[in-house]
Amino acid sequence: MTALAGQMMHMPLLISSLIRHAARHSADTEIVSKRVEGDLHRTTWAQVEKRSRQVAQALARLGCGLGDRVGTLAWNGYRHLELYYGASGSGLVLHTINPRLFPEQIAWIANDAQDQVLFFDLTFLPLIEKLAPAMASVRHFVLMSDRAHMPAQTAIPGLLCYEDLVQAEDGAYDWPALDENAASSICYTSGTTGHPKGAVYSHRSTVLHAYGSALPDAMDCSARDVILPVVPMFHVNAWGLPYSGALVGAKLVFPGPHLDGKSLYELFEAEKVTFSAGVPTVWLGLITHMKAHGLKFSSFKRTVIGGSACPPAMMKTLQEDFGVEVIHAWGMTELSPLGTLSKLKSKHDSLPHDAQQRLLEKQGRVIYGIDMAIIDDDGRSLPWDGQASGNLVVRGPWVIGSYFGRPESPLVSVDGEPGWFPTGDVATIDADGFMQITDRSKDVIKSGGEWISSIDLENIAMAHPGIHEAAAIACRHPKWDERPLLVVVPKPGVALTREDVLGFFEGKIAKWQIPDDVVFVPEIPHTATGKVQKLKLREQFKDHQLPAA
Ligand code: AMP
C-alpha cells in the first residue's frame, strides 16, 4: 500500500530564502556594527542582501564551486553577516573558525575542512601571516577591510581586499535552487580532548533551527526586537541569531571585538538593544562595570544565557538589579546549538517566587524539533521524576548524525532503539520536561561512590558577595577516591579566607558535599568559547594536598 501523496508545493528550506525574506519585508531595518577599525557602521537588510549577492559573485570569480569550504576568522559584524549569506546562499560551505583556539589548532581545522578561501578581520593579520604557510588548502586569503586598511607589506602571498572584491561585482546574481539537505556551514567542537570534530549543518537544519529558536518559549524574537549577539559568530553561528534575526526581521547590533563591560553597555544604550545572548562569563564584565558606575538599562529586556551553567546569583542580579529577564538555555555545537530553554508554563504562575526561580535555574524544556531522554550506562531510559540522573541523549532534525570526515557513528541506542546522540552531559528531567544539567560527565566529582555536582558547588560559591568566579574540580583522595577542591577568584580588593568560603556552604548543601579545600587564584583559565577549562585546572592542581587527606 502506498500512502496518498501530499499536494503541497515543494519549496526547499534554503538559507538564501531567509535573506531574501529580510530584504523584501524588513528592507530598511538596520544592521549596526562596531567595526574592528574602531568606528560604527550602519547598513540595512536590503543592503546586506545586495552585498551578499556580490560576495557570491566574488567567490565564484575566485574559482569556488558547489560544496567548497570558505573559512572565516572574524568578529561579529556586517561583513561576516554578508559571508554567512553570500557563501552558504550560493552553495558553498561557510566554516567559521574560532580565533581563540591555539594557532596550531586553527591551522589544523582549516586543513581538515579543506578551506579554499580564508576571510579574516584586521585583528588577525599577524596571526594569519604566521599560519598561512601551514594552511595548505587555502588558495586565497582575503582581508575583511577596505583599501585604506590594507598593509603596505605582508608575508601573505597575494593578499586580497574584501571591499575591492565586493565592489568589483554588480550583484546581478540569482540565488541558486539548492537541495535543502546540502551542507551550508561547518563548526568545529572545541576539542578539549583530542582533535576538534566538525559538525556539518544543512540548509534545512539551519532554517528549521531558526524557526524553532524564534518561538515564544525559546528566544521569543520579533520584528520589534533589537538583537545584540554577544555570543560570537564563530561560536555555533552566534546561536543562530544571524538567521533567526533575518527570519523575524529584527534589527541586529554587532559589537565587533569590543566586548568589555563599558563598550557593551554604551552600545546597548545607544542602539536601544532589547535582546541579547551569551555565555555567563561575558556578563561578569558588564555587571561589574554597571555596578561600579551605578548604571541602569533603558531598553534591554531579556537575554539568553547558556554555553555553561548560569549561576543563580548572576540570574538574580540581572533580574532584580537591572530588570533583565534571564532565559537559561542549554545547547551544543552538535545541536546547531539550541536544545532547551527555561520558560515557565502557566501552571507555574501560582507558585511562590522561590519555586519559580528554581525552575528557571534549570536548563529548561526542549523546543519542538529536539527529542531527549536520560539513560543509564546500559542504555535503559530513566524516569522523568526530577530525581533520577543519567546520560542525556537527544535526536532531531538539527542534531548531527555523524562528524565531518569520520566514518564511525557517534550515535547510541535508547531501550534498544538506535539513533540518539550522546551529549556527554549528565542530567535530570522532571515530569513537566524541565531538564537540569548536573554536570559534564567528565567533570562530576566521584566521592566514595557518590556523585557531587561541580555545577551545584559553583552556583553556591558564585552567590558569595566576595567571589568573582569559582570552579569546582575533583582532587585525588586516598580514602574517597575524589573530593571537591574549589578554585576561587576573589573580587578586586576583597580579602577572603578558606574558612569564609567553606562556611558559606554550611546549610546550603549536604555536609559531605562541601569542598575539602579552597585555593585562591588571580584568574581561572577559559576555553576558546569562554567556558572554564576544567581539564587545565585539574592538571594544575593534580598534586594539591587536601588538608584531611
Ligand atoms: P559547545 O559545543 O562547545 O557549545 O559545548 C556544549 C556543552 O556545553 C554541553 O554539552 C554542556 O556540557 C555545556 N553547556 C551548554 N549550555 C549549558 C548550560 N546552560 N548549563 C550547563 N552546561 C551547559
XYZ file of C-alpha atoms and ligand atoms in Angstrom:
572
model
C 0.000 0.000 0.000
C 1.329 3.443 -0.798
C 0.325 6.493 1.194
C -1.573 9.287 -0.516
C 0.940 11.917 -1.557
C 0.589 15.407 -0.130
C -0.130 18.014 -2.773
C 1.697 20.995 -1.413
C 4.426 22.893 -3.272
C 7.937 21.710 -2.663
C 9.873 24.765 -1.583
C 13.305 23.793 -0.279
C 14.264 25.373 3.053
C 17.267 27.444 1.997
C 19.436 29.966 3.796
C 19.046 32.314 0.806
C 15.282 32.360 1.458
C 15.962 33.950 4.872
C 17.959 36.859 3.487
C 15.539 37.361 0.585
C 12.681 37.482 3.072
C 14.511 40.019 5.272
C 15.402 42.205 2.281
C 11.821 42.154 0.993
C 9.978 42.654 4.288
C 12.471 44.474 6.514
C 14.389 46.330 3.816
C 15.177 49.419 5.885
C 15.716 47.640 9.219
C 19.219 48.439 10.383
C 22.290 46.283 10.889
C 24.723 48.237 13.081
C 28.338 47.150 13.581
C 31.105 48.398 15.819
C 33.947 47.813 13.411
C 37.379 46.411 14.080
C 38.626 49.689 12.579
C 37.003 51.428 15.609
C 34.034 53.274 14.051
C 30.305 52.487 13.959
C 28.893 51.269 10.645
C 25.214 51.275 9.664
C 23.580 49.292 6.891
C 20.188 47.595 6.271
C 18.860 44.108 5.492
C 18.301 45.227 1.861
C 21.932 46.333 1.565
C 23.212 43.164 3.250
C 21.262 41.052 0.750
C 22.635 43.010 -2.210
C 26.207 42.791 -0.947
C 25.753 39.069 -0.146
C 24.960 38.560 -3.843
C 28.136 40.477 -4.697
C 30.053 38.224 -2.269
C 28.575 35.164 -4.022
C 29.752 36.540 -7.381
C 33.217 37.303 -5.982
C 33.552 33.779 -4.578
C 32.616 32.276 -7.944
C 35.208 34.517 -9.606
C 37.822 33.181 -7.156
C 37.035 29.721 -8.516
C 34.838 28.366 -5.705
C 32.327 25.704 -6.719
C 29.401 23.936 -5.013
C 30.352 22.451 -1.664
C 33.726 24.200 -1.393
C 34.570 25.369 2.098
C 35.079 29.053 2.854
C 36.789 29.831 6.151
C 36.284 32.931 8.294
C 38.276 34.214 11.249
C 36.201 37.194 12.231
C 34.283 39.055 14.935
C 30.577 39.857 14.830
C 29.999 42.413 12.080
C 28.146 43.118 8.829
C 30.908 41.745 6.582
C 30.775 38.452 8.475
C 26.972 38.502 8.001
C 27.420 39.036 4.250
C 29.680 35.968 4.184
C 27.106 33.938 6.143
C 24.616 34.555 3.331
C 26.924 35.032 0.330
C 28.845 31.785 0.890
C 26.072 29.477 2.163
C 23.397 31.006 -0.077
C 25.452 30.277 -3.187
C 26.031 26.618 -2.309
C 29.417 26.985 -0.616
C 30.029 25.852 2.950
C 30.841 28.546 5.488
C 33.426 27.453 8.023
C 33.558 29.869 10.959
C 36.815 29.348 12.841
C 37.226 30.309 16.489
C 40.242 32.675 16.628
C 40.709 31.984 20.333
C 41.857 28.421 19.625
C 45.571 27.655 19.714
C 47.228 28.728 16.427
C 48.160 25.110 15.584
C 44.531 24.102 16.103
C 43.345 26.871 13.756
C 45.648 25.619 11.008
C 44.654 22.008 11.725
C 40.953 22.846 11.438
C 41.390 24.825 8.194
C 43.257 21.851 6.721
C 40.754 19.307 7.997
C 37.871 21.265 6.456
C 39.941 21.846 3.282
C 39.107 25.565 3.279
C 39.670 27.059 -0.185
C 39.433 30.739 0.745
C 40.056 32.318 4.127
C 38.458 35.642 5.097
C 39.804 37.368 8.209
C 39.488 40.586 10.196
C 42.324 43.091 10.510
C 42.885 41.918 14.118
C 44.093 38.560 12.831
C 46.581 39.788 10.207
C 49.679 38.947 12.334
C 48.222 35.505 13.159
C 47.462 34.661 9.529
C 50.902 35.900 8.436
C 52.326 33.173 10.691
C 49.781 30.478 9.824
C 49.415 30.967 6.046
C 52.259 28.585 5.109
C 50.620 25.827 7.199
C 47.201 26.241 5.537
C 47.848 24.081 2.510
C 44.336 24.040 1.028
C 43.756 27.808 1.147
C 44.155 29.321 -2.336
C 43.118 32.882 -1.446
C 43.475 34.967 1.692
C 41.084 37.925 1.969
C 41.408 40.751 4.492
C 37.904 41.851 5.545
C 38.531 45.574 5.184
C 38.895 48.341 2.611
C 41.858 49.510 0.522
C 42.817 52.173 3.097
C 43.436 49.482 5.744
C 45.451 47.093 3.575
C 49.001 46.581 4.862
C 51.759 48.126 2.724
C 53.712 44.920 3.079
C 52.690 41.452 4.161
C 54.054 37.931 4.233
C 50.706 36.576 2.959
C 51.029 35.722 -0.744
C 48.506 37.541 -2.990
C 46.509 39.003 -0.080
C 43.131 40.243 -1.376
C 40.984 43.119 -0.144
C 37.326 42.364 0.734
C 35.914 45.696 -0.397
C 37.789 45.511 -3.719
C 36.290 42.055 -4.337
C 32.742 43.074 -3.417
C 32.760 46.373 -5.259
C 34.051 44.773 -8.472
C 30.737 42.861 -8.737
C 27.344 44.226 -9.830
C 25.057 41.995 -7.739
C 23.196 40.700 -10.822
C 23.008 37.232 -9.358
C 20.137 34.819 -8.713
C 20.304 32.682 -5.596
C 20.525 29.078 -6.820
C 17.808 26.488 -6.073
C 19.916 24.144 -3.966
C 18.999 20.854 -2.344
C 17.822 21.733 1.168
C 19.914 18.862 2.521
C 23.129 20.278 1.042
C 25.783 21.378 3.532
C 25.609 25.075 4.431
C 28.185 25.513 7.162
C 30.648 23.790 9.471
C 31.574 24.440 13.090
C 34.216 22.529 14.977
C 33.730 21.443 18.584
C 36.239 22.936 20.982
C 38.060 19.600 21.268
C 39.136 19.625 24.922
C 40.476 16.111 24.364
C 41.899 15.053 21.012
C 41.347 16.903 17.763
C 38.256 19.067 17.273
C 35.449 17.471 15.251
C 33.375 19.170 12.574
C 29.573 19.461 12.768
C 28.218 19.958 9.228
C 24.883 21.787 9.150
C 22.496 21.743 6.196
C 20.229 24.455 4.781
C 17.244 22.535 6.085
C 18.640 22.085 9.626
C 19.624 25.758 9.782
C 16.227 27.084 8.665
C 14.347 24.708 10.994
C 16.602 25.762 13.879
C 15.899 29.420 13.053
C 12.133 28.769 13.103
C 12.308 26.837 16.378
C 14.631 29.217 18.174
C 12.443 32.264 17.472
C 9.360 30.722 19.169
C 7.906 32.441 22.270
C 9.020 29.635 24.621
C 12.512 29.851 23.114
C 14.170 33.179 22.229
C 10.837 34.898 21.532
C 12.208 37.132 18.747
C 10.175 39.531 16.641
C 10.489 42.414 14.188
C 10.231 44.746 17.187
C 13.495 43.438 18.651
C 16.931 44.978 18.569
C 19.230 41.981 18.968
C 22.857 42.249 20.054
C 24.523 38.843 19.829
C 27.367 38.963 22.350
C 27.933 35.309 21.514
C 30.449 35.321 18.659
C 29.535 34.369 15.108
C 32.318 31.773 15.403
C 30.565 30.058 18.348
C 27.930 27.835 16.711
C 26.656 30.533 14.326
C 26.060 33.013 17.194
C 23.404 30.547 18.359
C 21.526 31.023 15.097
C 20.774 34.738 15.621
C 22.047 35.866 12.199
C 19.406 33.511 10.744
C 16.526 33.976 13.199
C 17.146 37.753 13.080
C 16.508 37.652 9.316
C 13.522 35.322 9.732
C 11.739 37.776 12.052
C 13.228 40.949 10.548
C 14.861 42.252 13.730
C 17.485 44.996 13.896
C 20.901 43.470 14.608
C 23.719 45.169 16.507
C 27.205 43.686 16.284
C 29.857 44.564 18.895
C 32.899 43.527 16.822
C 35.863 42.837 19.102
C 34.666 45.400 21.692
C 33.362 43.015 24.361
C 34.452 44.796 27.572
C 31.735 45.946 30.004
C 31.978 49.660 29.131
C 31.832 49.212 25.341
C 28.959 46.742 25.579
C 26.949 48.968 27.925
C 27.365 52.006 25.677
C 26.283 50.034 22.603
C 23.257 48.519 24.398
C 22.107 52.010 25.341
C 22.949 53.861 22.112
C 21.178 51.323 19.871
C 18.267 50.585 22.269
C 19.012 46.857 22.411
C 16.100 44.724 23.676
C 17.533 41.198 23.491
C 20.928 39.532 23.728
C 22.616 36.160 24.193
C 25.952 34.989 25.547
C 27.918 32.708 27.878
C 27.939 33.543 31.622
C 31.499 34.925 31.629
C 30.684 37.831 29.277
C 28.030 39.121 31.680
C 30.525 39.269 34.546
C 32.358 42.198 32.919
C 29.171 44.071 32.064
C 27.680 43.648 35.563
C 30.927 44.745 37.251
C 31.099 47.875 35.072
C 27.449 48.796 35.645
C 27.641 48.274 39.404
C 30.829 50.322 39.683
C 29.206 53.267 37.883
C 25.635 52.947 39.202
C 24.243 52.368 35.677
C 20.849 51.019 34.570
C 19.491 49.725 31.253
C 16.800 51.746 29.478
C 15.706 49.259 26.779
C 17.323 45.858 27.471
C 14.563 43.393 28.453
C 15.778 39.820 28.187
C 18.785 37.680 27.495
C 19.570 34.060 26.822
C 22.472 32.735 28.888
C 23.947 29.340 28.124
C 27.045 27.529 26.944
C 27.789 26.718 30.574
C 25.589 26.786 33.658
C 24.327 30.259 34.517
C 24.989 30.818 38.236
C 21.685 31.628 40.025
C 23.390 34.646 41.638
C 24.043 36.130 38.181
C 20.450 35.481 37.191
C 19.235 37.246 40.332
C 21.473 40.280 39.781
C 20.354 40.704 36.185
C 16.702 40.253 37.097
C 16.472 42.178 40.343
C 19.130 44.891 39.984
C 18.856 45.506 36.239
C 15.347 44.348 35.282
C 16.574 41.879 32.658
C 14.779 38.548 32.241
C 17.307 35.710 32.058
C 16.422 32.737 29.880
C 18.718 29.881 30.835
C 19.477 27.700 27.817
C 21.397 24.547 27.041
C 22.850 23.526 23.725
C 25.863 22.181 21.890
C 27.782 22.635 18.653
C 26.279 19.289 17.599
C 22.759 20.751 18.101
C 23.136 23.902 15.972
C 23.155 24.728 19.068
C 19.773 25.115 20.810
C 18.269 22.222 22.758
C 16.384 23.541 25.792
C 15.411 26.880 27.344
C 13.824 27.591 30.690
C 10.472 29.350 30.484
C 7.625 28.783 32.937
C 4.298 27.234 31.980
C 1.083 28.987 33.026
C 0.508 26.362 35.715
C 3.636 27.706 37.444
C 2.207 31.235 37.795
C 0.733 30.424 41.187
C 3.987 29.028 42.603
C 5.883 31.043 45.214
C 8.707 33.173 43.760
C 11.459 30.852 45.083
C 9.898 27.777 43.477
C 9.604 29.642 40.156
C 13.263 30.675 40.423
C 14.341 27.069 40.977
C 12.607 26.069 37.733
C 14.152 28.991 35.835
C 17.586 27.987 37.116
C 17.244 24.637 35.326
C 18.356 24.337 31.695
C 14.709 24.070 30.683
C 12.369 22.448 28.214
C 13.077 21.276 24.663
C 11.970 23.236 21.621
C 9.796 21.157 19.285
C 12.406 19.588 16.990
C 14.516 18.190 19.810
C 13.637 14.912 21.484
C 15.551 13.998 24.652
C 15.993 11.120 27.091
C 18.199 10.253 30.053
C 19.695 6.785 30.127
C 21.796 4.628 32.425
C 25.136 3.125 31.384
C 23.305 0.161 29.786
C 21.177 2.395 27.543
C 17.955 1.989 29.549
C 15.842 5.106 29.827
C 15.360 6.617 33.276
C 12.195 8.198 34.682
C 11.317 11.885 34.323
C 10.918 12.499 38.049
C 13.428 15.292 38.591
C 15.488 12.907 40.763
C 16.991 10.184 38.577
C 20.089 11.462 36.828
C 21.554 9.865 33.747
C 23.354 10.386 30.467
C 21.483 12.915 28.336
C 20.821 11.849 24.723
C 18.986 13.775 22.005
C 17.736 13.428 18.439
C 16.109 15.744 15.930
C 16.436 17.460 12.541
C 19.087 19.908 13.786
C 21.190 17.315 15.657
C 24.235 15.842 13.858
C 24.106 12.214 12.732
C 27.875 11.983 12.182
C 31.003 14.144 12.262
C 32.745 15.592 9.220
C 35.129 13.090 7.626
C 34.647 10.454 10.340
C 33.091 7.194 9.224
C 32.298 5.908 12.724
C 28.827 6.736 14.069
C 28.663 8.568 17.385
C 25.033 7.523 17.910
C 23.718 5.189 20.649
C 20.517 3.275 21.382
C 17.835 4.019 23.942
C 15.908 0.931 25.115
C 17.207 -0.839 22.016
C 16.134 1.891 19.576
C 19.141 3.306 17.664
C 19.701 6.881 16.511
C 20.337 9.009 19.606
C 23.215 11.451 20.026
C 25.037 11.125 23.382
C 25.677 14.635 24.679
C 28.263 13.739 27.332
C 26.136 15.622 29.877
C 24.517 14.162 32.964
C 21.025 15.456 33.716
C 17.686 15.035 35.447
C 14.303 15.685 33.787
C 11.134 16.434 35.775
C 7.566 15.461 34.940
C 6.996 18.794 33.143
C 10.042 18.196 30.945
C 12.379 20.656 32.695
C 15.886 19.317 32.186
C 18.676 20.143 34.603
C 22.325 19.505 33.868
C 24.083 18.065 36.894
C 27.438 18.021 35.217
C 29.532 17.276 32.192
C 30.153 13.530 32.710
C 33.908 14.177 32.807
C 33.539 16.887 35.465
C 31.408 15.028 38.036
C 33.277 14.575 41.316
C 33.061 10.920 42.390
C 33.399 10.795 46.157
C 33.200 7.314 47.707
C 30.809 6.057 45.027
C 28.517 9.116 45.369
C 28.456 11.871 42.777
C 28.915 15.525 43.629
C 27.812 18.058 41.027
C 30.540 20.603 40.342
C 27.841 22.945 38.987
C 25.982 22.907 42.343
C 29.178 23.844 44.193
C 29.980 26.632 41.727
C 26.450 28.027 41.888
C 26.693 28.326 45.679
C 30.178 29.859 45.575
C 29.138 32.426 42.952
C 26.470 33.740 45.365
C 29.211 34.728 47.871
C 29.495 38.528 47.758
C 33.305 38.436 47.713
C 33.716 35.866 44.907
C 34.196 36.952 41.293
C 34.456 33.483 39.773
C 34.699 29.906 41.084
C 35.275 26.434 39.687
C 34.945 23.089 41.473
C 37.186 20.218 40.401
C 37.899 16.702 41.573
C 41.064 16.200 43.588
C 42.553 12.753 44.301
C 41.808 11.421 47.786
C 43.297 8.233 49.311
C 40.068 7.203 51.043
C 37.217 8.695 48.977
C 38.901 8.428 45.567
C 37.951 12.028 44.707
C 36.984 15.055 46.784
C 35.981 18.546 45.648
C 38.502 21.375 45.526
C 37.174 24.886 44.976
C 39.265 27.279 42.889
C 38.305 30.884 43.603
C 38.997 34.286 42.065
C 38.113 36.894 44.732
C 36.546 40.214 43.739
C 39.146 43.006 43.487
C 40.181 44.312 46.902
C 38.358 41.564 48.869
C 40.452 39.545 51.334
C 38.862 36.100 51.543
C 39.885 33.176 53.723
C 39.359 29.459 53.217
C 37.105 29.434 56.318
C 34.959 32.314 54.967
C 34.318 30.425 51.768
C 33.705 26.982 53.273
C 31.468 28.480 55.983
C 29.298 29.907 53.193
C 28.399 26.353 52.109
C 27.050 25.383 55.577
C 23.328 24.657 55.425
C 23.180 25.086 51.646
C 24.300 21.569 50.724
C 24.842 18.204 52.451
C 27.933 18.340 54.691
C 29.773 15.585 52.787
C 29.431 17.585 49.560
C 31.164 20.699 50.926
C 34.581 21.132 49.256
C 37.559 19.895 51.247
C 39.705 22.877 50.377
C 39.838 26.256 48.647
C 42.657 27.722 46.579
C 42.757 31.384 45.577
C 43.986 32.320 42.110
C 44.141 35.638 40.222
C 42.441 34.128 37.156
C 40.643 30.967 36.013
C 41.563 29.645 32.553
C 38.754 29.715 29.949
C 38.282 27.764 26.722
C 38.018 29.457 23.344
C 34.262 29.756 23.888
C 34.510 31.250 27.370
C 33.910 28.127 29.465
C 36.021 27.216 32.486
C 38.851 24.950 31.375
C 38.400 22.174 33.907
C 40.949 19.932 32.224
C 43.640 22.567 32.674
C 42.601 23.257 36.274
C 42.698 19.544 37.123
C 46.192 19.370 35.603
C 47.292 22.482 37.512
C 46.080 21.132 40.870
C 46.753 17.438 40.350
C 49.315 17.366 43.171
C 47.272 19.533 45.535
C 47.285 18.089 49.065
C 43.827 18.219 50.634
C 44.065 19.111 54.354
C 42.324 15.998 55.681
C 43.843 13.577 53.180
P 29.866 23.523 22.957
O 29.505 22.581 21.901
O 31.310 23.887 22.956
O 28.990 24.748 22.952
O 29.644 22.811 24.357
C 28.462 22.163 24.692
C 28.480 21.799 26.148
O 28.413 22.973 26.967
C 27.293 20.996 26.599
O 27.427 19.632 26.281
C 27.306 21.243 28.099
O 28.260 20.443 28.760
C 27.752 22.674 28.184
N 26.592 23.558 28.353
C 25.961 24.282 27.421
N 24.964 25.014 27.962
C 24.947 24.718 29.287
C 24.156 25.135 30.401
N 23.186 26.030 30.298
N 24.438 24.591 31.614
C 25.430 23.696 31.767
N 26.223 23.291 30.760
C 25.990 23.786 29.534
